[in-house]
């Protein structure tokens, strides 16, 4: 696992230098395919940020590793009946805020507690039916609306999942669409895009946060 992580970091670094030596990129290791022992192994290699897409897995793994200074990211679709469970975990970043309805529901829960939740707005740049998120044409308006009406949600930028295609031009079109939105948002810090199959394209289009799972954990790849 450590060796795979090392190889991945070398490839990320090469793509980063090709893009810009001044660009800083954070790698979130998506541990949805991993067990606690594998997470610990990566921790020992220096990895600190981990991502999960199911609330119960996030709870189990973050509790199992609670003595370690890890940073947990939630990257999956959040059902409203799981809001309290997610908030109790106090994740470092909720990357998949995908509707105004969900933002309102989170804000309601948070304002009683005076807690805050760091969030990314998920943008649906791919046309697949099964993907969730804000349509690119509504993204800026919705971002501003949430920033205004949901003071306990701290918007840090945007996240997108590119289309699942072997045609790199189609993938790149998704990343370019996300980047164009990102650049129009004042004070946005995080542009989260790029997974195992497309992170080099994402870096070439300005991604500063990658979410990579199978390239690290799944030896079948
Ligand atoms: C699983 C997942 C990833 C990582 O995908 P890999 O192809 O395994 O690298 C990234 N983002 C989200 C939202 C995911 O659910």
CSV table of C-alpha atoms and ligand atoms in Angstrom, one decimal:
chain,number,residue,atom,x,y,z
A,1,UNK,CA,0.0,0.0,0.0
A,2,UNK,CA,2.8,2.4,0.9
A,3,UNK,CA,4.6,1.6,-2.3
A,4,UNK,CA,1.4,2.2,-4.4
A,5,UNK,CA,1.0,5.5,-2.6
A,6,UNK,CA,4.6,6.5,-3.3
A,7,UNK,CA,4.2,5.7,-7.0
A,8,UNK,CA,1.0,7.7,-7.1
A,9,UNK,CA,2.6,10.7,-5.4
A,10,UNK,CA,5.4,10.6,-8.0
A,11,UNK,CA,2.9,10.7,-10.8
A,12,UNK,CA,0.9,13.5,-9.2
A,13,UNK,CA,4.1,15.4,-8.7
A,14,UNK,CA,5.1,15.1,-12.3
A,15,UNK,CA,1.7,16.3,-13.5
A,16,UNK,CA,1.8,19.2,-11.0
A,17,UNK,CA,5.2,20.4,-12.2
A,18,UNK,CA,4.0,20.2,-15.8
A,19,UNK,CA,1.1,22.4,-14.8
A,20,UNK,CA,2.8,24.8,-12.4
A,21,UNK,CA,5.6,24.5,-9.8
A,22,UNK,CA,3.6,27.1,-7.7
A,23,UNK,CA,0.5,25.0,-7.6
A,24,UNK,CA,-0.2,23.2,-4.4
A,25,UNK,CA,-2.3,20.0,-4.5
A,26,UNK,CA,-3.8,18.0,-1.6
A,27,UNK,CA,-4.5,14.3,-2.0
A,28,UNK,CA,-7.5,12.8,-0.2
A,29,UNK,CA,-7.1,9.0,0.0
A,30,UNK,CA,-10.5,7.6,-0.6
A,31,UNK,CA,-10.6,4.7,1.8
A,32,UNK,CA,-14.0,3.3,0.9
A,33,UNK,CA,-12.3,0.1,-0.4
A,34,UNK,CA,-9.9,0.0,2.6
A,35,UNK,CA,-10.0,-1.4,6.1
A,36,UNK,CA,-8.5,0.2,9.2
A,37,UNK,CA,-5.2,-1.6,9.0
A,38,UNK,CA,-4.7,-0.3,5.5
A,39,UNK,CA,-5.6,3.3,6.6
A,40,UNK,CA,-3.0,2.9,9.4
A,41,UNK,CA,-0.4,1.7,6.9
A,42,UNK,CA,-1.0,4.8,4.9
A,43,UNK,CA,-0.9,7.0,8.0
A,44,UNK,CA,2.5,5.6,8.7
A,45,UNK,CA,3.6,6.6,5.2
A,46,UNK,CA,2.5,10.2,6.0
A,47,UNK,CA,-1.0,10.3,4.5
A,48,UNK,CA,-3.4,12.4,6.7
A,49,UNK,CA,-6.5,13.1,4.6
A,50,UNK,CA,-9.1,10.3,4.0
A,51,UNK,CA,-12.5,10.3,2.3
A,52,UNK,CA,-15.5,8.1,2.7
A,53,UNK,CA,-18.8,8.1,0.8
A,54,UNK,CA,-21.1,6.4,3.3
A,55,UNK,CA,-21.9,7.9,6.7
A,56,UNK,CA,-21.7,4.6,8.6
A,57,UNK,CA,-18.3,3.8,7.1
A,58,UNK,CA,-17.1,7.2,7.9
A,59,UNK,CA,-18.2,6.8,11.5
A,60,UNK,CA,-16.7,3.3,11.9
A,61,UNK,CA,-13.3,4.2,10.4
A,62,UNK,CA,-13.0,7.7,12.0
A,63,UNK,CA,-13.8,6.2,15.4
A,64,UNK,CA,-11.4,3.3,14.9
A,65,UNK,CA,-8.7,5.8,14.1
A,66,UNK,CA,-9.7,8.5,16.6
A,67,UNK,CA,-6.3,8.6,18.3
A,68,UNK,CA,-4.6,9.6,15.0
A,69,UNK,CA,-4.6,13.2,13.7
A,70,UNK,CA,-6.5,12.3,10.6
A,71,UNK,CA,-8.6,14.6,8.5
A,72,UNK,CA,-11.9,13.0,7.3
A,73,UNK,CA,-13.8,14.0,4.2
A,74,UNK,CA,-17.3,13.0,3.3
A,75,UNK,CA,-17.7,12.7,-0.4
A,76,UNK,CA,-20.9,10.8,-1.0
A,77,UNK,CA,-24.6,11.8,-1.4
A,78,UNK,CA,-26.0,12.6,2.0
A,79,UNK,CA,-29.5,11.5,2.7
A,80,UNK,CA,-31.4,13.8,5.1
A,81,UNK,CA,-32.0,11.1,7.6
A,82,UNK,CA,-28.2,10.8,8.0
A,83,UNK,CA,-27.6,14.5,8.7
A,84,UNK,CA,-27.3,14.1,12.5
A,85,UNK,CA,-25.0,11.1,12.1
A,86,UNK,CA,-22.7,13.1,9.8
A,87,UNK,CA,-22.6,16.2,12.0
A,88,UNK,CA,-21.8,14.2,15.1
A,89,UNK,CA,-18.6,13.0,13.3
A,90,UNK,CA,-17.5,16.6,12.7
A,91,UNK,CA,-15.8,15.9,9.4
A,92,UNK,CA,-13.1,18.2,8.2
A,93,UNK,CA,-14.9,18.8,4.9
A,94,UNK,CA,-18.2,17.8,3.4
A,95,UNK,CA,-17.4,17.7,-0.3
A,96,UNK,CA,-20.8,16.8,-1.7
A,97,UNK,CA,-23.3,19.5,-0.9
A,98,UNK,CA,-25.6,18.7,-3.9
A,99,UNK,CA,-28.9,20.6,-3.4
A,100,UNK,CA,-30.4,23.7,-1.8
A,101,UNK,CA,-32.8,21.5,0.1
A,102,UNK,CA,-29.9,19.7,1.7
A,103,UNK,CA,-28.2,23.0,2.5
A,104,UNK,CA,-31.3,24.3,4.2
A,105,UNK,CA,-31.7,21.1,6.2
A,106,UNK,CA,-28.1,21.2,7.3
A,107,UNK,CA,-28.3,24.8,8.3
A,108,UNK,CA,-31.4,24.1,10.4
A,109,UNK,CA,-29.6,21.4,12.3
A,110,UNK,CA,-26.5,23.4,12.8
A,111,UNK,CA,-27.9,26.7,14.0
A,112,UNK,CA,-29.1,25.2,17.2
A,113,UNK,CA,-25.6,23.8,17.9
A,114,UNK,CA,-23.5,26.8,16.9
A,115,UNK,CA,-21.3,24.4,15.1
A,116,UNK,CA,-20.0,25.0,11.5
A,117,UNK,CA,-19.5,22.6,8.6
A,118,UNK,CA,-16.9,23.2,5.9
A,119,UNK,CA,-18.5,22.4,2.5
A,120,UNK,CA,-17.9,22.2,-1.2
A,121,UNK,CA,-20.7,22.7,-3.6
A,122,UNK,CA,-20.9,19.6,-5.9
A,123,UNK,CA,-21.3,20.5,-9.5
A,124,UNK,CA,-22.8,18.1,-12.0
A,125,UNK,CA,-20.6,18.6,-15.0
A,126,UNK,CA,-21.2,15.1,-16.4
A,127,UNK,CA,-24.5,14.2,-18.1
A,128,UNK,CA,-24.9,10.8,-16.5
A,129,UNK,CA,-28.3,10.5,-14.9
A,130,UNK,CA,-27.0,8.9,-11.8
A,131,UNK,CA,-24.8,11.8,-10.8
A,132,UNK,CA,-26.1,14.4,-8.4
A,133,UNK,CA,-25.2,18.1,-7.9
A,134,UNK,CA,-25.9,21.6,-9.1
A,135,UNK,CA,-26.3,22.3,-12.8
A,136,UNK,CA,-23.4,24.4,-14.0
A,137,UNK,CA,-25.7,27.2,-15.0
A,138,UNK,CA,-27.2,27.5,-11.5
A,139,UNK,CA,-23.9,27.0,-9.6
A,140,UNK,CA,-22.8,30.6,-9.0
A,141,UNK,CA,-26.3,31.8,-8.0
A,142,UNK,CA,-26.8,28.8,-5.7
A,143,UNK,CA,-23.3,29.2,-4.1
A,144,UNK,CA,-24.1,32.9,-3.3
A,145,UNK,CA,-27.5,31.9,-2.0
A,146,UNK,CA,-26.1,29.3,0.4
A,147,UNK,CA,-23.3,31.7,1.5
A,148,UNK,CA,-26.0,34.3,2.3
A,149,UNK,CA,-28.7,32.1,3.9
A,150,UNK,CA,-26.7,29.3,5.6
A,151,UNK,CA,-24.2,31.0,7.9
A,152,UNK,CA,-23.3,27.7,9.6
A,153,UNK,CA,-22.2,26.2,6.3
A,154,UNK,CA,-18.7,27.5,5.3
A,155,UNK,CA,-18.4,27.1,1.6
A,156,UNK,CA,-14.8,26.5,0.6
A,157,UNK,CA,-15.1,25.9,-3.1
A,158,UNK,CA,-16.5,23.2,-5.4
A,159,UNK,CA,-16.3,19.5,-6.2
A,160,UNK,CA,-17.1,17.6,-9.4
A,161,UNK,CA,-17.0,14.1,-10.7
A,162,UNK,CA,-16.1,13.9,-14.4
A,163,UNK,CA,-18.0,11.8,-16.9
A,164,UNK,CA,-17.1,8.2,-16.9
A,165,UNK,CA,-15.7,8.0,-20.4
A,166,UNK,CA,-12.6,6.7,-22.1
A,167,UNK,CA,-12.6,9.8,-24.3
A,168,UNK,CA,-10.2,12.2,-22.5
A,169,UNK,CA,-11.7,15.2,-24.3
A,170,UNK,CA,-15.1,14.5,-22.7
A,171,UNK,CA,-13.5,14.2,-19.3
A,172,UNK,CA,-11.6,17.4,-19.8
A,173,UNK,CA,-14.7,19.3,-20.8
A,174,UNK,CA,-16.1,18.5,-17.3
A,175,UNK,CA,-13.0,19.7,-15.6
A,176,UNK,CA,-12.9,22.9,-17.7
A,177,UNK,CA,-16.6,23.6,-16.9
A,178,UNK,CA,-15.8,23.2,-13.1
A,179,UNK,CA,-12.8,25.3,-13.3
A,180,UNK,CA,-14.6,28.1,-15.1
A,181,UNK,CA,-17.1,28.2,-12.2
A,182,UNK,CA,-14.4,28.0,-9.6
A,183,UNK,CA,-12.7,31.0,-11.0
A,184,UNK,CA,-15.8,33.1,-10.8
A,185,UNK,CA,-16.4,32.5,-7.1
A,186,UNK,CA,-14.8,35.1,-4.9
A,187,UNK,CA,-12.6,33.6,-2.2
A,188,UNK,CA,-13.2,30.0,-3.3
A,189,UNK,CA,-10.2,27.9,-2.1
A,190,UNK,CA,-10.8,24.3,-3.1
A,191,UNK,CA,-11.3,22.8,-6.6
A,192,UNK,CA,-11.8,19.1,-5.8
A,193,UNK,CA,-11.6,17.0,-9.0
A,194,UNK,CA,-9.7,14.0,-10.2
A,195,UNK,CA,-10.0,10.3,-9.4
A,196,UNK,CA,-7.9,7.3,-10.2
A,197,UNK,CA,-8.7,7.3,-13.9
A,198,UNK,CA,-8.5,11.0,-14.6
A,199,UNK,CA,-6.4,12.8,-12.0
A,200,UNK,CA,-3.7,13.8,-14.4
A,201,UNK,CA,-6.3,15.5,-16.6
A,202,UNK,CA,-7.7,17.2,-13.5
A,203,UNK,CA,-4.3,18.5,-12.5
A,204,UNK,CA,-3.8,19.9,-16.0
A,205,UNK,CA,-7.0,21.8,-15.5
A,206,UNK,CA,-6.2,23.3,-12.1
A,207,UNK,CA,-7.5,20.8,-9.6
A,208,UNK,CA,-6.0,21.5,-6.1
A,209,UNK,CA,-7.7,18.6,-4.3
A,210,UNK,CA,-7.7,15.0,-5.7
A,211,UNK,CA,-9.9,12.1,-4.4
A,212,UNK,CA,-8.2,8.9,-5.2
A,213,UNK,CA,-9.2,5.4,-4.0
A,214,UNK,CA,-8.6,2.4,-6.3
A,215,UNK,CA,-5.2,3.5,-7.5
A,216,UNK,CA,-4.0,3.2,-3.9
A,217,UNK,CA,-6.1,0.5,-2.4
A,218,UNK,CA,-7.5,-1.8,-5.1
A,219,UNK,CA,-4.8,-4.2,-6.3
A,220,UNK,CA,-7.1,-5.3,-9.1
A,221,UNK,CA,-6.3,-2.2,-11.0
B,1,LIG,C1,-15.0,6.4,-4.9
B,1,LIG,C2,-14.9,7.9,-5.2
B,1,LIG,C3,-13.7,8.5,-5.6
B,1,LIG,C4,-12.5,7.7,-5.8
B,1,LIG,O1,-12.6,6.9,-7.0
B,1,LIG,P1,-11.4,6.0,-7.5
B,1,LIG,O2,-11.8,5.8,-9.0
B,1,LIG,O3,-11.5,4.7,-6.8
B,1,LIG,O4,-10.1,6.7,-7.4
B,1,LIG,C5,-13.7,9.9,-5.7
B,1,LIG,N1,-14.8,10.6,-5.5
B,1,LIG,C6,-16.0,10.1,-5.1
B,1,LIG,C7,-17.1,11.0,-4.9
B,1,LIG,C8,-16.1,8.7,-4.9
B,1,LIG,O5,-17.2,8.2,-4.6
